[in-house]
Amino acid sequence: MHYGPLSQIWPAYDCSGATSFVLYMADLLSATAETSTELESYGLPGPGRWITIYTNSAHVWIVIAGIAFDTAEYGGPPVPAGSGPRWRADPTANLQDASSYIVRHPPGL
């Protein structure tokens, strides 16, 4: 769910809102959150050296320096514990959902 501009803290983040927020805070995206479908054309194709985005029309997550930031239940225990967007030790565990993902990255990263 996208409540408003990324320059404000929202009461909740879905997968695309969480990914958009990370990109925004890194100055890699405007203050308008993108949907997972919109993120299919973000940046450049393929994995990045430091940041990689896995996306399709139903889900998106971001991998930064080998650690996934995701809202899904794959990838080991969330850090910190709880629900919502969390860091996951296995960056590609979400590929277990048998969906096909487009892999993108910010230019230079």
XYZ file of N, CA and C in Angstrom:
327
model
N 0.844 -1.178 0.000
C 0.000 0.000 0.000
C 0.886 1.237 0.000
N 0.564 2.188 -0.811
C 1.334 3.415 -0.896
C 0.470 4.552 -0.369
N 0.834 5.047 0.807
C 0.054 6.073 1.477
C 0.303 7.466 0.939
N 1.508 7.738 0.525
C 1.846 9.085 0.077
C 3.314 9.165 -0.268
N 3.879 10.364 -0.247
C 5.279 10.534 -0.643
C 6.234 9.795 0.290
N 7.315 9.318 -0.268
C 8.300 8.583 0.510
C 9.064 9.466 1.491
N 8.916 10.752 1.370
C 9.578 11.679 2.289
C 8.921 11.677 3.669
N 7.796 10.984 3.812
C 7.108 10.852 5.092
C 7.077 9.388 5.495
N 7.109 9.120 6.802
C 7.006 7.744 7.290
C 5.553 7.301 7.193
N 5.335 6.101 6.658
C 3.986 5.569 6.488
C 3.640 4.630 7.638
N 2.345 4.376 7.864
C 1.965 3.431 8.920
C 2.229 1.977 8.529
N 2.420 1.690 7.255
C 2.689 0.323 6.793
C 3.370 0.382 5.435
N 4.119 -0.679 5.116
C 4.806 -0.778 3.829
C 4.540 -2.147 3.215
N 4.125 -2.168 1.964
C 4.066 -3.431 1.234
C 5.426 -3.634 0.571
N 5.566 -4.683 -0.228
C 6.866 -4.993 -0.810
C 7.406 -3.861 -1.685
N 6.556 -3.298 -2.527
C 7.035 -2.240 -3.418
C 7.253 -0.930 -2.675
N 6.435 -0.656 -1.667
C 6.640 0.535 -0.852
C 7.947 0.458 -0.078
N 8.247 -0.731 0.473
C 9.490 -0.912 1.226
C 10.705 -0.773 0.310
N 10.645 -1.403 -0.860
C 11.750 -1.313 -1.812
C 11.915 0.122 -2.304
N 10.814 0.777 -2.630
C 10.863 2.174 -3.075
C 11.456 3.067 -1.997
N 11.085 2.825 -0.730
C 11.588 3.644 0.376
C 13.107 3.505 0.500
N 13.611 2.293 0.404
C 15.061 2.083 0.470
C 15.762 2.828 -0.666
N 15.230 2.699 -1.878
C 15.825 3.389 -3.022
C 15.745 4.901 -2.856
N 14.634 5.393 -2.340
C 14.480 6.830 -2.111
C 15.503 7.326 -1.076
N 15.628 6.604 0.026
C 16.557 7.034 1.079
C 18.013 6.993 0.605
N 18.297 6.164 -0.395
C 19.645 6.112 -0.980
C 19.798 7.127 -2.109
N 18.785 7.971 -2.301
C 18.769 8.982 -3.355
C 18.829 8.352 -4.749
N 18.143 7.192 -4.887
C 18.116 6.480 -6.163
C 16.727 6.436 -6.782
N 15.755 7.127 -6.155
C 14.374 7.151 -6.637
C 13.724 8.435 -6.148
N 12.773 8.926 -6.908
C 12.044 10.121 -6.500
C 11.178 9.791 -5.282
N 10.482 10.760 -4.740
C 9.654 10.581 -3.550
C 8.334 9.871 -3.833
N 8.112 9.439 -5.064
C 6.898 8.717 -5.414
C 7.208 7.221 -5.483
N 6.533 6.436 -4.643
C 6.754 4.989 -4.637
C 6.321 4.380 -5.960
N 7.049 3.363 -6.378
C 6.699 2.630 -7.588
C 6.104 1.277 -7.218
N 5.232 0.761 -8.048
C 4.673 -0.570 -7.845
C 5.707 -1.604 -8.288
N 5.454 -2.859 -7.952
C 6.382 -3.904 -8.400
C 6.439 -3.970 -9.929
N 5.328 -3.728 -10.596
C 5.313 -3.711 -12.063
C 6.154 -2.557 -12.597
N 6.043 -1.385 -11.993
C 6.851 -0.241 -12.428
C 8.338 -0.495 -12.194
N 8.668 -1.210 -11.118
C 10.067 -1.499 -10.824
C 10.671 -2.516 -11.798
N 9.838 -3.165 -12.611
C 10.346 -4.075 -13.638
C 11.188 -3.355 -14.681
N 11.014 -2.052 -14.790
C 11.801 -1.282 -15.759
C 12.747 -0.288 -15.070
N 12.921 -0.396 -13.760
C 13.814 0.495 -13.015
C 15.279 0.191 -13.352
N 16.088 1.205 -13.427
C 17.529 1.037 -13.583
C 17.930 0.262 -14.816
N 18.901 -0.622 -14.633
C 19.465 -1.406 -15.725
C 19.182 -2.891 -15.528
N 19.165 -3.668 -16.617
C 18.919 -5.105 -16.492
C 20.065 -5.844 -15.808
N 19.711 -6.946 -15.157
C 20.700 -7.824 -14.545
C 21.034 -7.449 -13.116
N 21.815 -8.304 -12.468
C 22.205 -8.028 -11.089
C 23.231 -6.902 -11.013
N 23.193 -6.182 -9.917
C 24.176 -5.140 -9.677
C 25.309 -5.656 -8.813
N 26.331 -4.859 -8.693
C 27.461 -5.241 -7.841
C 27.076 -5.144 -6.367
N 26.316 -4.102 -5.986
C 25.943 -3.873 -4.586
C 24.442 -3.941 -4.346
N 23.654 -3.584 -5.331
C 22.193 -3.546 -5.165
C 21.541 -4.280 -6.330
N 20.650 -5.218 -6.002
C 19.899 -5.939 -7.015
C 18.436 -5.967 -6.607
N 17.568 -5.738 -7.574
C 16.125 -5.756 -7.340
C 15.542 -6.942 -8.108
N 14.746 -7.742 -7.404
C 14.014 -8.857 -8.013
C 12.548 -8.461 -8.039
N 11.941 -8.450 -9.213
C 10.579 -7.932 -9.305
C 9.745 -8.648 -10.366
N 8.461 -8.708 -10.111
C 7.465 -9.128 -11.098
C 6.173 -8.389 -10.755
N 5.093 -8.703 -11.419
C 3.859 -7.950 -11.197
C 3.234 -8.195 -9.823
N 3.694 -9.221 -9.112
C 3.092 -9.558 -7.820
C 3.982 -9.280 -6.613
N 5.306 -9.212 -6.800
C 6.204 -9.057 -5.650
C 7.525 -8.435 -6.076
N 8.174 -7.788 -5.130
C 9.501 -7.220 -5.339
C 10.261 -7.239 -4.020
N 11.572 -7.446 -4.111
C 12.437 -7.254 -2.957
C 13.776 -6.763 -3.454
N 14.574 -6.244 -2.514
C 15.865 -5.660 -2.864
C 16.964 -6.373 -2.075
N 18.085 -6.596 -2.742
C 19.250 -7.196 -2.101
C 20.344 -6.138 -2.081
N 20.857 -5.888 -0.888
C 21.905 -4.884 -0.711
C 23.103 -5.571 -0.063
N 24.229 -5.539 -0.755
C 25.463 -6.154 -0.257
C 25.229 -7.591 0.200
N 24.398 -8.325 -0.540
C 24.187 -9.735 -0.274
C 23.127 -10.086 0.754
N 22.419 -9.091 1.292
C 21.363 -9.345 2.280
C 20.048 -8.819 1.723
N 19.008 -9.647 1.800
C 17.707 -9.272 1.238
C 16.899 -8.424 2.220
N 16.225 -7.414 1.701
C 15.240 -6.634 2.450
C 13.915 -6.974 1.800
N 13.054 -7.697 2.538
C 11.886 -8.307 1.927
C 10.714 -8.320 2.898
N 9.523 -8.428 2.346
C 8.315 -8.564 3.159
C 7.810 -10.000 3.190
N 8.404 -10.887 2.397
C 7.948 -12.275 2.306
C 8.580 -13.121 3.411
N 8.092 -14.337 3.555
C 8.527 -15.232 4.620
C 9.717 -16.119 4.250
N 10.281 -15.950 3.076
C 11.424 -16.760 2.667
C 12.722 -16.142 3.167
N 13.772 -16.939 3.234
C 15.103 -16.393 3.498
C 15.576 -16.463 4.917
N 14.985 -17.332 5.724
C 15.420 -17.465 7.109
C 14.706 -16.506 8.022
N 15.062 -16.563 9.304
C 14.373 -15.716 10.271
C 14.597 -14.236 9.982
N 13.548 -13.422 10.166
C 13.708 -11.990 9.928
C 14.521 -11.333 11.027
N 15.260 -10.320 10.649
C 16.038 -9.537 11.613
C 15.654 -8.083 11.434
N 15.064 -7.442 12.449
C 14.643 -8.017 13.725
C 13.417 -8.911 13.542
N 13.099 -9.657 14.598
C 11.932 -10.542 14.566
C 10.657 -9.723 14.393
N 9.617 -10.349 13.874
C 8.340 -9.663 13.717
C 7.838 -9.768 12.295
N 6.891 -8.916 11.990
C 6.325 -8.922 10.647
C 6.713 -7.643 9.919
N 6.363 -7.596 8.633
C 6.672 -6.418 7.832
C 8.032 -6.534 7.184
N 8.509 -5.469 6.572
C 9.805 -5.502 5.890
C 10.925 -5.823 6.879
N 11.735 -6.797 6.521
C 12.833 -7.226 7.389
C 14.020 -7.667 6.538
N 15.190 -7.700 7.151
C 16.395 -8.217 6.512
C 16.360 -9.736 6.572
N 16.790 -10.375 5.482
C 16.830 -11.835 5.385
C 18.225 -12.270 4.943
N 18.748 -13.294 5.598
C 20.115 -13.743 5.325
C 20.287 -14.344 3.937
N 19.274 -15.041 3.428
C 19.386 -15.674 2.117
C 18.796 -14.745 1.066
N 19.617 -14.085 0.259
C 19.128 -13.044 -0.635
C 18.213 -13.520 -1.753
N 18.314 -14.792 -2.132
C 17.484 -15.273 -3.233
C 16.501 -16.362 -2.799
N 16.274 -16.526 -1.515
C 15.351 -17.554 -1.027
C 13.946 -17.361 -1.574
N 13.566 -16.133 -1.841
C 12.220 -15.876 -2.334
C 11.992 -16.473 -3.721
N 13.043 -16.848 -4.407
C 12.889 -17.496 -5.704
C 12.216 -18.867 -5.547
N 12.123 -19.365 -4.322
C 11.446 -20.621 -4.030
C 9.951 -20.558 -4.299
N 9.398 -19.367 -4.453
C 7.955 -19.261 -4.670
C 7.555 -19.675 -6.091
N 8.524 -20.093 -6.890
C 8.305 -20.610 -8.248
C 7.808 -19.553 -9.231
N 7.893 -18.303 -8.886
C 7.544 -17.221 -9.812
C 8.774 -16.831 -10.615
N 8.541 -16.172 -11.714
C 9.620 -15.659 -12.545
C 9.842 -14.190 -12.185
N 11.081 -13.808 -11.979
C 11.405 -12.436 -11.590
C 12.312 -11.771 -12.620
N 12.120 -10.486 -12.782
C 13.005 -9.648 -13.577
C 14.057 -9.105 -12.615
N 15.297 -9.125 -13.022
C 16.414 -8.686 -12.172
C 16.924 -7.351 -12.709
N 16.996 -6.343 -11.836
C 17.404 -4.987 -12.211
C 18.383 -4.445 -11.168
N 19.043 -3.366 -11.521
C 19.916 -2.706 -10.557
C 20.070 -1.226 -10.898
N 20.374 -0.403 -9.877
C 20.636 1.006 -10.148
C 21.955 1.148 -10.919
N 22.012 2.074 -11.864
C 23.258 2.284 -12.612
C 24.444 2.521 -11.673
N 25.544 1.862 -11.940
C 26.759 2.055 -11.157
C 26.834 1.266 -9.865
N 25.727 0.623 -9.500
C 25.729 -0.105 -8.234
C 25.458 -1.581 -8.443
